[in-house]
């Protein structure tokens, strides 16, 4: 399950690819590691009908049956779109795309001392061009961290599919669903579910490779 990705690109590149009109996130970081529960940029259709970059917290509301305790850490990856819990967000007003340049999957076959599991990183190629996850977003009021109490959030998560032949040796269950062209981004953001559900598919084998970890993280572990 993908619980870490990196975004190394420019705001202008995201706006050009998605035809976004505005950046309401104020995002302009040269490199961003994104973990569950943190703010990151997404692109969605705003209330004025125009596309915008917004900031949202990674982790959609958890199905009530799976919440333990007084807080909801959120669900980062969404697979079962037939679940009543997720069906409410399948429409275009709840869809977004999530920019990334490469993402990580923990490699359970390479456990090291102390139970630490190194990540394997995936990108389109060694140049790590801009790509997008097919995502969902929603406003939400609740408790993410007990010490912070109840707050209002905008949350997001992204769709997953069966893994490709490149990802399956590392993660056998799933990989993020990834629109690959501006046209597919357009369809994801505006189309009805029957017109976009085909995007819940693994990337072809020639569109994803294993790459080295981010340069700033010589030793990159997921605890």
PDB file of C-alpha atoms in Angstrom:
ATOM      1  CA  UNK A   1       0.000   0.000   0.000  1.00  0.00           C
ATOM      2  CA  UNK A   2       1.419   3.361  -1.023  1.00  0.00           C
ATOM      3  CA  UNK A   3       1.857   5.514   2.092  1.00  0.00           C
ATOM      4  CA  UNK A   4       4.627   7.786   0.865  1.00  0.00           C
ATOM      5  CA  UNK A   5       5.225   9.721  -2.319  1.00  0.00           C
ATOM      6  CA  UNK A   6       7.402  12.587  -3.496  1.00  0.00           C
ATOM      7  CA  UNK A   7       6.541  15.664  -5.521  1.00  0.00           C
ATOM      8  CA  UNK A   8       9.494  17.327  -7.239  1.00  0.00           C
ATOM      9  CA  UNK A   9       8.173  19.702  -9.884  1.00  0.00           C
ATOM     10  CA  UNK A  10       6.887  23.250 -10.299  1.00  0.00           C
ATOM     11  CA  UNK A  11       3.505  24.791  -9.711  1.00  0.00           C
ATOM     12  CA  UNK A  12       3.477  25.985 -13.326  1.00  0.00           C
ATOM     13  CA  UNK A  13       3.998  22.430 -14.595  1.00  0.00           C
ATOM     14  CA  UNK A  14       1.020  21.191 -12.564  1.00  0.00           C
ATOM     15  CA  UNK A  15      -1.168  24.051 -13.758  1.00  0.00           C
ATOM     16  CA  UNK A  16      -0.193  23.547 -17.394  1.00  0.00           C
ATOM     17  CA  UNK A  17      -0.811  19.788 -17.387  1.00  0.00           C
ATOM     18  CA  UNK A  18      -4.189  20.044 -15.631  1.00  0.00           C
ATOM     19  CA  UNK A  19      -5.280  23.419 -17.076  1.00  0.00           C
ATOM     20  CA  UNK A  20      -5.798  24.747 -13.547  1.00  0.00           C
ATOM     21  CA  UNK A  21      -6.680  28.446 -13.301  1.00  0.00           C
ATOM     22  CA  UNK A  22      -5.508  29.213  -9.781  1.00  0.00           C
ATOM     23  CA  UNK A  23      -3.335  28.024  -6.908  1.00  0.00           C
ATOM     24  CA  UNK A  24      -5.283  28.335  -3.671  1.00  0.00           C
ATOM     25  CA  UNK A  25      -2.740  26.173  -1.864  1.00  0.00           C
ATOM     26  CA  UNK A  26       0.085  28.683  -2.149  1.00  0.00           C
ATOM     27  CA  UNK A  27       2.280  25.697  -2.895  1.00  0.00           C
ATOM     28  CA  UNK A  28       5.751  26.277  -4.295  1.00  0.00           C
ATOM     29  CA  UNK A  29       8.114  23.736  -2.716  1.00  0.00           C
ATOM     30  CA  UNK A  30      10.956  22.323  -4.837  1.00  0.00           C
ATOM     31  CA  UNK A  31      10.580  18.872  -3.238  1.00  0.00           C
ATOM     32  CA  UNK A  32       7.906  17.489  -0.944  1.00  0.00           C
ATOM     33  CA  UNK A  33       7.729  14.076   0.751  1.00  0.00           C
ATOM     34  CA  UNK A  34       4.092  13.311   1.495  1.00  0.00           C
ATOM     35  CA  UNK A  35       3.060  10.996   4.320  1.00  0.00           C
ATOM     36  CA  UNK A  36      -0.446  10.108   5.587  1.00  0.00           C
ATOM     37  CA  UNK A  37      -2.019  12.882   7.637  1.00  0.00           C
ATOM     38  CA  UNK A  38      -0.025  15.705   6.042  1.00  0.00           C
ATOM     39  CA  UNK A  39      -1.090  18.552   3.761  1.00  0.00           C
ATOM     40  CA  UNK A  40      -0.315  18.269   0.072  1.00  0.00           C
ATOM     41  CA  UNK A  41      -1.525  19.823  -3.187  1.00  0.00           C
ATOM     42  CA  UNK A  42      -4.398  18.366  -5.177  1.00  0.00           C
ATOM     43  CA  UNK A  43      -6.115  19.631  -8.333  1.00  0.00           C
ATOM     44  CA  UNK A  44      -9.904  19.739  -8.376  1.00  0.00           C
ATOM     45  CA  UNK A  45     -12.795  21.645  -9.933  1.00  0.00           C
ATOM     46  CA  UNK A  46     -13.609  24.539  -7.597  1.00  0.00           C
ATOM     47  CA  UNK A  47     -16.992  25.943  -6.636  1.00  0.00           C
ATOM     48  CA  UNK A  48     -16.720  28.424  -9.525  1.00  0.00           C
ATOM     49  CA  UNK A  49     -16.385  25.577 -12.030  1.00  0.00           C
ATOM     50  CA  UNK A  50     -12.707  26.282 -12.683  1.00  0.00           C
ATOM     51  CA  UNK A  51      -9.811  24.011 -11.869  1.00  0.00           C
ATOM     52  CA  UNK A  52      -7.665  24.942  -8.907  1.00  0.00           C
ATOM     53  CA  UNK A  53      -4.738  23.691  -6.873  1.00  0.00           C
ATOM     54  CA  UNK A  54      -5.838  23.258  -3.258  1.00  0.00           C
ATOM     55  CA  UNK A  55      -4.257  21.888  -0.078  1.00  0.00           C
ATOM     56  CA  UNK A  56      -5.811  18.833   1.522  1.00  0.00           C
ATOM     57  CA  UNK A  57      -4.865  16.282   4.164  1.00  0.00           C
ATOM     58  CA  UNK A  58      -3.992  12.784   2.976  1.00  0.00           C
ATOM     59  CA  UNK A  59      -6.452  10.289   4.443  1.00  0.00           C
ATOM     60  CA  UNK A  60     -10.154   9.990   3.571  1.00  0.00           C
ATOM     61  CA  UNK A  61     -12.751   9.194   6.287  1.00  0.00           C
ATOM     62  CA  UNK A  62     -12.476   5.608   7.500  1.00  0.00           C
ATOM     63  CA  UNK A  63     -15.525   3.318   7.273  1.00  0.00           C
ATOM     64  CA  UNK A  64     -17.130   3.463  10.755  1.00  0.00           C
ATOM     65  CA  UNK A  65     -16.741  -0.281  11.348  1.00  0.00           C
ATOM     66  CA  UNK A  66     -12.955   0.085  11.146  1.00  0.00           C
ATOM     67  CA  UNK A  67     -12.513   3.080  13.452  1.00  0.00           C
ATOM     68  CA  UNK A  68     -10.852   2.192  16.738  1.00  0.00           C
ATOM     69  CA  UNK A  69     -10.733   4.687  19.567  1.00  0.00           C
ATOM     70  CA  UNK A  70     -11.659   8.374  19.516  1.00  0.00           C
ATOM     71  CA  UNK A  71      -9.863   9.469  16.358  1.00  0.00           C
ATOM     72  CA  UNK A  72      -9.785   8.643  12.661  1.00  0.00           C
ATOM     73  CA  UNK A  73      -6.315   8.463  11.066  1.00  0.00           C
ATOM     74  CA  UNK A  74      -7.934   8.135   7.626  1.00  0.00           C
ATOM     75  CA  UNK A  75      -7.714   5.855   4.599  1.00  0.00           C
ATOM     76  CA  UNK A  76      -5.024   6.726   2.060  1.00  0.00           C
ATOM     77  CA  UNK A  77      -5.757   4.133  -0.649  1.00  0.00           C
ATOM     78  CA  UNK A  78      -9.237   3.269  -1.975  1.00  0.00           C
ATOM     79  CA  UNK A  79      -9.885   0.035  -3.871  1.00  0.00           C
ATOM     80  CA  UNK A  80     -13.444  -1.218  -3.318  1.00  0.00           C
ATOM     81  CA  UNK A  81     -15.530   1.388  -5.151  1.00  0.00           C
ATOM     82  CA  UNK A  82     -18.619  -0.825  -4.774  1.00  0.00           C
ATOM     83  CA  UNK A  83     -18.634  -0.204  -1.020  1.00  0.00           C
ATOM     84  CA  UNK A  84     -21.501   2.087   0.093  1.00  0.00           C
ATOM     85  CA  UNK A  85     -18.936   4.044   2.110  1.00  0.00           C
ATOM     86  CA  UNK A  86     -17.014   5.059  -1.024  1.00  0.00           C
ATOM     87  CA  UNK A  87     -19.856   5.331  -3.538  1.00  0.00           C
ATOM     88  CA  UNK A  88     -20.851   8.783  -2.216  1.00  0.00           C
ATOM     89  CA  UNK A  89     -17.554  10.204  -3.532  1.00  0.00           C
ATOM     90  CA  UNK A  90     -17.484   8.679  -7.013  1.00  0.00           C
ATOM     91  CA  UNK A  91     -19.084  11.690  -8.726  1.00  0.00           C
ATOM     92  CA  UNK A  92     -17.019  14.399 -10.458  1.00  0.00           C
ATOM     93  CA  UNK A  93     -17.553  16.986  -7.694  1.00  0.00           C
ATOM     94  CA  UNK A  94     -15.621  14.719  -5.295  1.00  0.00           C
ATOM     95  CA  UNK A  95     -12.813  13.767  -7.673  1.00  0.00           C
ATOM     96  CA  UNK A  96      -9.353  15.269  -7.881  1.00  0.00           C
ATOM     97  CA  UNK A  97      -5.934  14.420  -9.231  1.00  0.00           C
ATOM     98  CA  UNK A  98      -2.883  14.257  -6.984  1.00  0.00           C
ATOM     99  CA  UNK A  99       0.450  15.346  -8.501  1.00  0.00           C
ATOM    100  CA  UNK A 100       3.524  13.226  -7.821  1.00  0.00           C
ATOM    101  CA  UNK A 101       6.855  12.406  -9.398  1.00  0.00           C
ATOM    102  CA  UNK A 102       7.587   9.087  -7.704  1.00  0.00           C
ATOM    103  CA  UNK A 103       5.946   6.896  -5.063  1.00  0.00           C
ATOM    104  CA  UNK A 104       7.085   4.266  -2.582  1.00  0.00           C
ATOM    105  CA  UNK A 105       5.970   0.787  -1.669  1.00  0.00           C
ATOM    106  CA  UNK A 106       7.458  -0.959   1.390  1.00  0.00           C
ATOM    107  CA  UNK A 107       9.437  -4.064   0.443  1.00  0.00           C
ATOM    108  CA  UNK A 108       8.530  -6.796   2.975  1.00  0.00           C
ATOM    109  CA  UNK A 109      11.026  -9.171   1.355  1.00  0.00           C
ATOM    110  CA  UNK A 110      13.898  -6.968   2.531  1.00  0.00           C
ATOM    111  CA  UNK A 111      13.355  -6.652   6.275  1.00  0.00           C
ATOM    112  CA  UNK A 112      16.357  -5.328   8.163  1.00  0.00           C
ATOM    113  CA  UNK A 113      17.350  -5.378  11.825  1.00  0.00           C
ATOM    114  CA  UNK A 114      14.825  -3.716  14.086  1.00  0.00           C
ATOM    115  CA  UNK A 115      11.871  -4.543  11.863  1.00  0.00           C
ATOM    116  CA  UNK A 116      12.499  -1.628   9.513  1.00  0.00           C
ATOM    117  CA  UNK A 117      11.321  -2.152   5.952  1.00  0.00           C
ATOM    118  CA  UNK A 118      13.030  -0.187   3.174  1.00  0.00           C
ATOM    119  CA  UNK A 119      10.912   1.456   0.531  1.00  0.00           C
ATOM    120  CA  UNK A 120      11.144   0.725  -3.163  1.00  0.00           C
ATOM    121  CA  UNK A 121      10.478   3.780  -5.317  1.00  0.00           C
ATOM    122  CA  UNK A 122       8.624   3.891  -8.646  1.00  0.00           C
ATOM    123  CA  UNK A 123       8.533   6.573 -11.353  1.00  0.00           C
ATOM    124  CA  UNK A 124       7.680   6.803 -15.025  1.00  0.00           C
ATOM    125  CA  UNK A 125      11.377   6.891 -15.934  1.00  0.00           C
ATOM    126  CA  UNK A 126      14.733   8.002 -14.524  1.00  0.00           C
ATOM    127  CA  UNK A 127      13.899  11.671 -15.208  1.00  0.00           C
ATOM    128  CA  UNK A 128      10.898  11.339 -12.850  1.00  0.00           C
ATOM    129  CA  UNK A 129       8.427  13.435 -14.825  1.00  0.00           C
ATOM    130  CA  UNK A 130       5.207  14.798 -13.367  1.00  0.00           C
ATOM    131  CA  UNK A 131       2.405  12.243 -12.997  1.00  0.00           C
ATOM    132  CA  UNK A 132      -0.984  12.167 -11.253  1.00  0.00           C
ATOM    133  CA  UNK A 133      -2.912   9.788  -9.036  1.00  0.00           C
ATOM    134  CA  UNK A 134      -6.673   9.512  -9.594  1.00  0.00           C
ATOM    135  CA  UNK A 135      -8.013  10.871  -6.315  1.00  0.00           C
ATOM    136  CA  UNK A 136     -11.090  11.691  -4.276  1.00  0.00           C
ATOM    137  CA  UNK A 137     -11.571  14.552  -1.815  1.00  0.00           C
ATOM    138  CA  UNK A 138     -14.168  15.657   0.728  1.00  0.00           C
ATOM    139  CA  UNK A 139     -14.727  18.234   3.477  1.00  0.00           C
ATOM    140  CA  UNK A 140     -14.832  16.537   6.897  1.00  0.00           C
ATOM    141  CA  UNK A 141     -15.157  17.476  10.543  1.00  0.00           C
ATOM    142  CA  UNK A 142     -13.648  15.175  13.129  1.00  0.00           C
ATOM    143  CA  UNK A 143     -10.620  14.149  15.162  1.00  0.00           C
ATOM    144  CA  UNK A 144      -7.385  13.212  13.411  1.00  0.00           C
ATOM    145  CA  UNK A 145      -5.200  13.542  16.512  1.00  0.00           C
ATOM    146  CA  UNK A 146      -6.624  13.412  20.023  1.00  0.00           C
ATOM    147  CA  UNK A 147      -4.392  16.242  21.227  1.00  0.00           C
ATOM    148  CA  UNK A 148      -5.761  18.557  18.495  1.00  0.00           C
ATOM    149  CA  UNK A 149      -9.424  17.807  19.166  1.00  0.00           C
ATOM    150  CA  UNK A 150     -12.203  18.113  16.596  1.00  0.00           C
ATOM    151  CA  UNK A 151     -11.364  20.226  13.554  1.00  0.00           C
ATOM    152  CA  UNK A 152     -12.573  20.877  10.031  1.00  0.00           C
ATOM    153  CA  UNK A 153     -10.507  19.356   7.209  1.00  0.00           C
ATOM    154  CA  UNK A 154     -10.451  18.852   3.498  1.00  0.00           C
ATOM    155  CA  UNK A 155      -9.300  15.273   2.975  1.00  0.00           C
ATOM    156  CA  UNK A 156      -8.128  13.269  -0.025  1.00  0.00           C
ATOM    157  CA  UNK A 157      -7.125   9.752  -0.942  1.00  0.00           C
ATOM    158  CA  UNK A 158      -6.487   7.988  -4.215  1.00  0.00           C
ATOM    159  CA  UNK A 159      -7.834   5.088  -6.166  1.00  0.00           C
ATOM    160  CA  UNK A 160      -5.865   1.842  -6.452  1.00  0.00           C
ATOM    161  CA  UNK A 161      -5.995  -1.044  -8.890  1.00  0.00           C
ATOM    162  CA  UNK A 162      -4.376  -4.428  -9.269  1.00  0.00           C
ATOM    163  CA  UNK A 163      -0.575  -4.045  -9.546  1.00  0.00           C
ATOM    164  CA  UNK A 164       1.394  -4.010 -12.775  1.00  0.00           C
ATOM    165  CA  UNK A 165       4.176  -6.485 -13.484  1.00  0.00           C
ATOM    166  CA  UNK A 166       6.663  -3.863 -12.263  1.00  0.00           C
ATOM    167  CA  UNK A 167       4.953  -3.268  -8.904  1.00  0.00           C
ATOM    168  CA  UNK A 168       3.661  -6.767  -8.097  1.00  0.00           C
ATOM    169  CA  UNK A 169       7.060  -8.238  -7.054  1.00  0.00           C
ATOM    170  CA  UNK A 170       7.146  -5.585  -4.310  1.00  0.00           C
ATOM    171  CA  UNK A 171       3.434  -5.178  -3.563  1.00  0.00           C
ATOM    172  CA  UNK A 172       1.184  -7.991  -4.727  1.00  0.00           C
ATOM    173  CA  UNK A 173      -2.180  -6.461  -3.835  1.00  0.00           C
ATOM    174  CA  UNK A 174      -2.442  -3.022  -5.409  1.00  0.00           C
ATOM    175  CA  UNK A 175      -0.901   0.063  -6.986  1.00  0.00           C
ATOM    176  CA  UNK A 176      -2.176   3.639  -7.434  1.00  0.00           C
ATOM    177  CA  UNK A 177      -4.460   4.293 -10.403  1.00  0.00           C
ATOM    178  CA  UNK A 178      -2.751   6.840 -12.623  1.00  0.00           C
ATOM    179  CA  UNK A 179      -4.195   8.915 -15.481  1.00  0.00           C
ATOM    180  CA  UNK A 180      -1.350   9.309 -17.960  1.00  0.00           C
ATOM    181  CA  UNK A 181      -2.379  12.135 -20.314  1.00  0.00           C
ATOM    182  CA  UNK A 182      -4.059  15.554 -20.017  1.00  0.00           C
ATOM    183  CA  UNK A 183      -7.062  13.996 -21.755  1.00  0.00           C
ATOM    184  CA  UNK A 184      -7.358  11.282 -19.090  1.00  0.00           C
ATOM    185  CA  UNK A 185      -7.058  13.944 -16.371  1.00  0.00           C
ATOM    186  CA  UNK A 186      -9.887  15.859 -18.079  1.00  0.00           C
ATOM    187  CA  UNK A 187     -12.096  12.774 -18.129  1.00  0.00           C
ATOM    188  CA  UNK A 188     -11.337  11.935 -14.486  1.00  0.00           C
ATOM    189  CA  UNK A 189     -12.202  15.444 -13.297  1.00  0.00           C
ATOM    190  CA  UNK A 190     -15.384  15.902 -15.318  1.00  0.00           C
ATOM    191  CA  UNK A 191     -16.814  12.591 -16.541  1.00  0.00           C
ATOM    192  CA  UNK A 192     -19.540  10.455 -15.054  1.00  0.00           C
ATOM    193  CA  UNK A 193     -18.405   7.319 -13.233  1.00  0.00           C
ATOM    194  CA  UNK A 194     -19.224   4.992 -16.121  1.00  0.00           C
ATOM    195  CA  UNK A 195     -16.913   7.111 -18.305  1.00  0.00           C
ATOM    196  CA  UNK A 196     -13.956   7.072 -15.878  1.00  0.00           C
ATOM    197  CA  UNK A 197     -14.063   3.716 -14.111  1.00  0.00           C
ATOM    198  CA  UNK A 198     -11.765   2.213 -16.777  1.00  0.00           C
ATOM    199  CA  UNK A 199      -8.958   4.318 -15.263  1.00  0.00           C
ATOM    200  CA  UNK A 200      -8.893   1.954 -12.299  1.00  0.00           C
ATOM    201  CA  UNK A 201      -6.261  -0.157 -14.039  1.00  0.00           C
ATOM    202  CA  UNK A 202      -2.555  -0.847 -13.612  1.00  0.00           C
ATOM    203  CA  UNK A 203      -0.084   1.107 -15.707  1.00  0.00           C
ATOM    204  CA  UNK A 204       1.443  -0.743 -18.665  1.00  0.00           C
ATOM    205  CA  UNK A 205       4.833  -2.249 -17.925  1.00  0.00           C
ATOM    206  CA  UNK A 206       6.643   0.294 -20.096  1.00  0.00           C
ATOM    207  CA  UNK A 207       5.261   3.260 -18.115  1.00  0.00           C
ATOM    208  CA  UNK A 208       6.795   2.595 -14.691  1.00  0.00           C
ATOM    209  CA  UNK A 209      10.241   1.622 -13.442  1.00  0.00           C
ATOM    210  CA  UNK A 210      12.085   1.199 -10.155  1.00  0.00           C
ATOM    211  CA  UNK A 211      14.225   4.251  -9.315  1.00  0.00           C
ATOM    212  CA  UNK A 212      16.671   5.259  -6.618  1.00  0.00           C
ATOM    213  CA  UNK A 213      15.349   6.842  -3.364  1.00  0.00           C
ATOM    214  CA  UNK A 214      15.256  10.646  -3.098  1.00  0.00           C
ATOM    215  CA  UNK A 215      18.747  12.087  -2.945  1.00  0.00           C
ATOM    216  CA  UNK A 216      18.065  13.826   0.358  1.00  0.00           C
ATOM    217  CA  UNK A 217      17.205  10.477   1.984  1.00  0.00           C
ATOM    218  CA  UNK A 218      20.280   8.292   1.635  1.00  0.00           C
ATOM    219  CA  UNK A 219      18.685   5.825   4.046  1.00  0.00           C
ATOM    220  CA  UNK A 220      14.935   5.768   3.493  1.00  0.00           C
ATOM    221  CA  UNK A 221      12.883   3.601   5.799  1.00  0.00           C
ATOM    222  CA  UNK A 222       9.224   3.151   6.583  1.00  0.00           C
ATOM    223  CA  UNK A 223       8.930   2.165  10.219  1.00  0.00           C
TER     224      UNK A 223
END
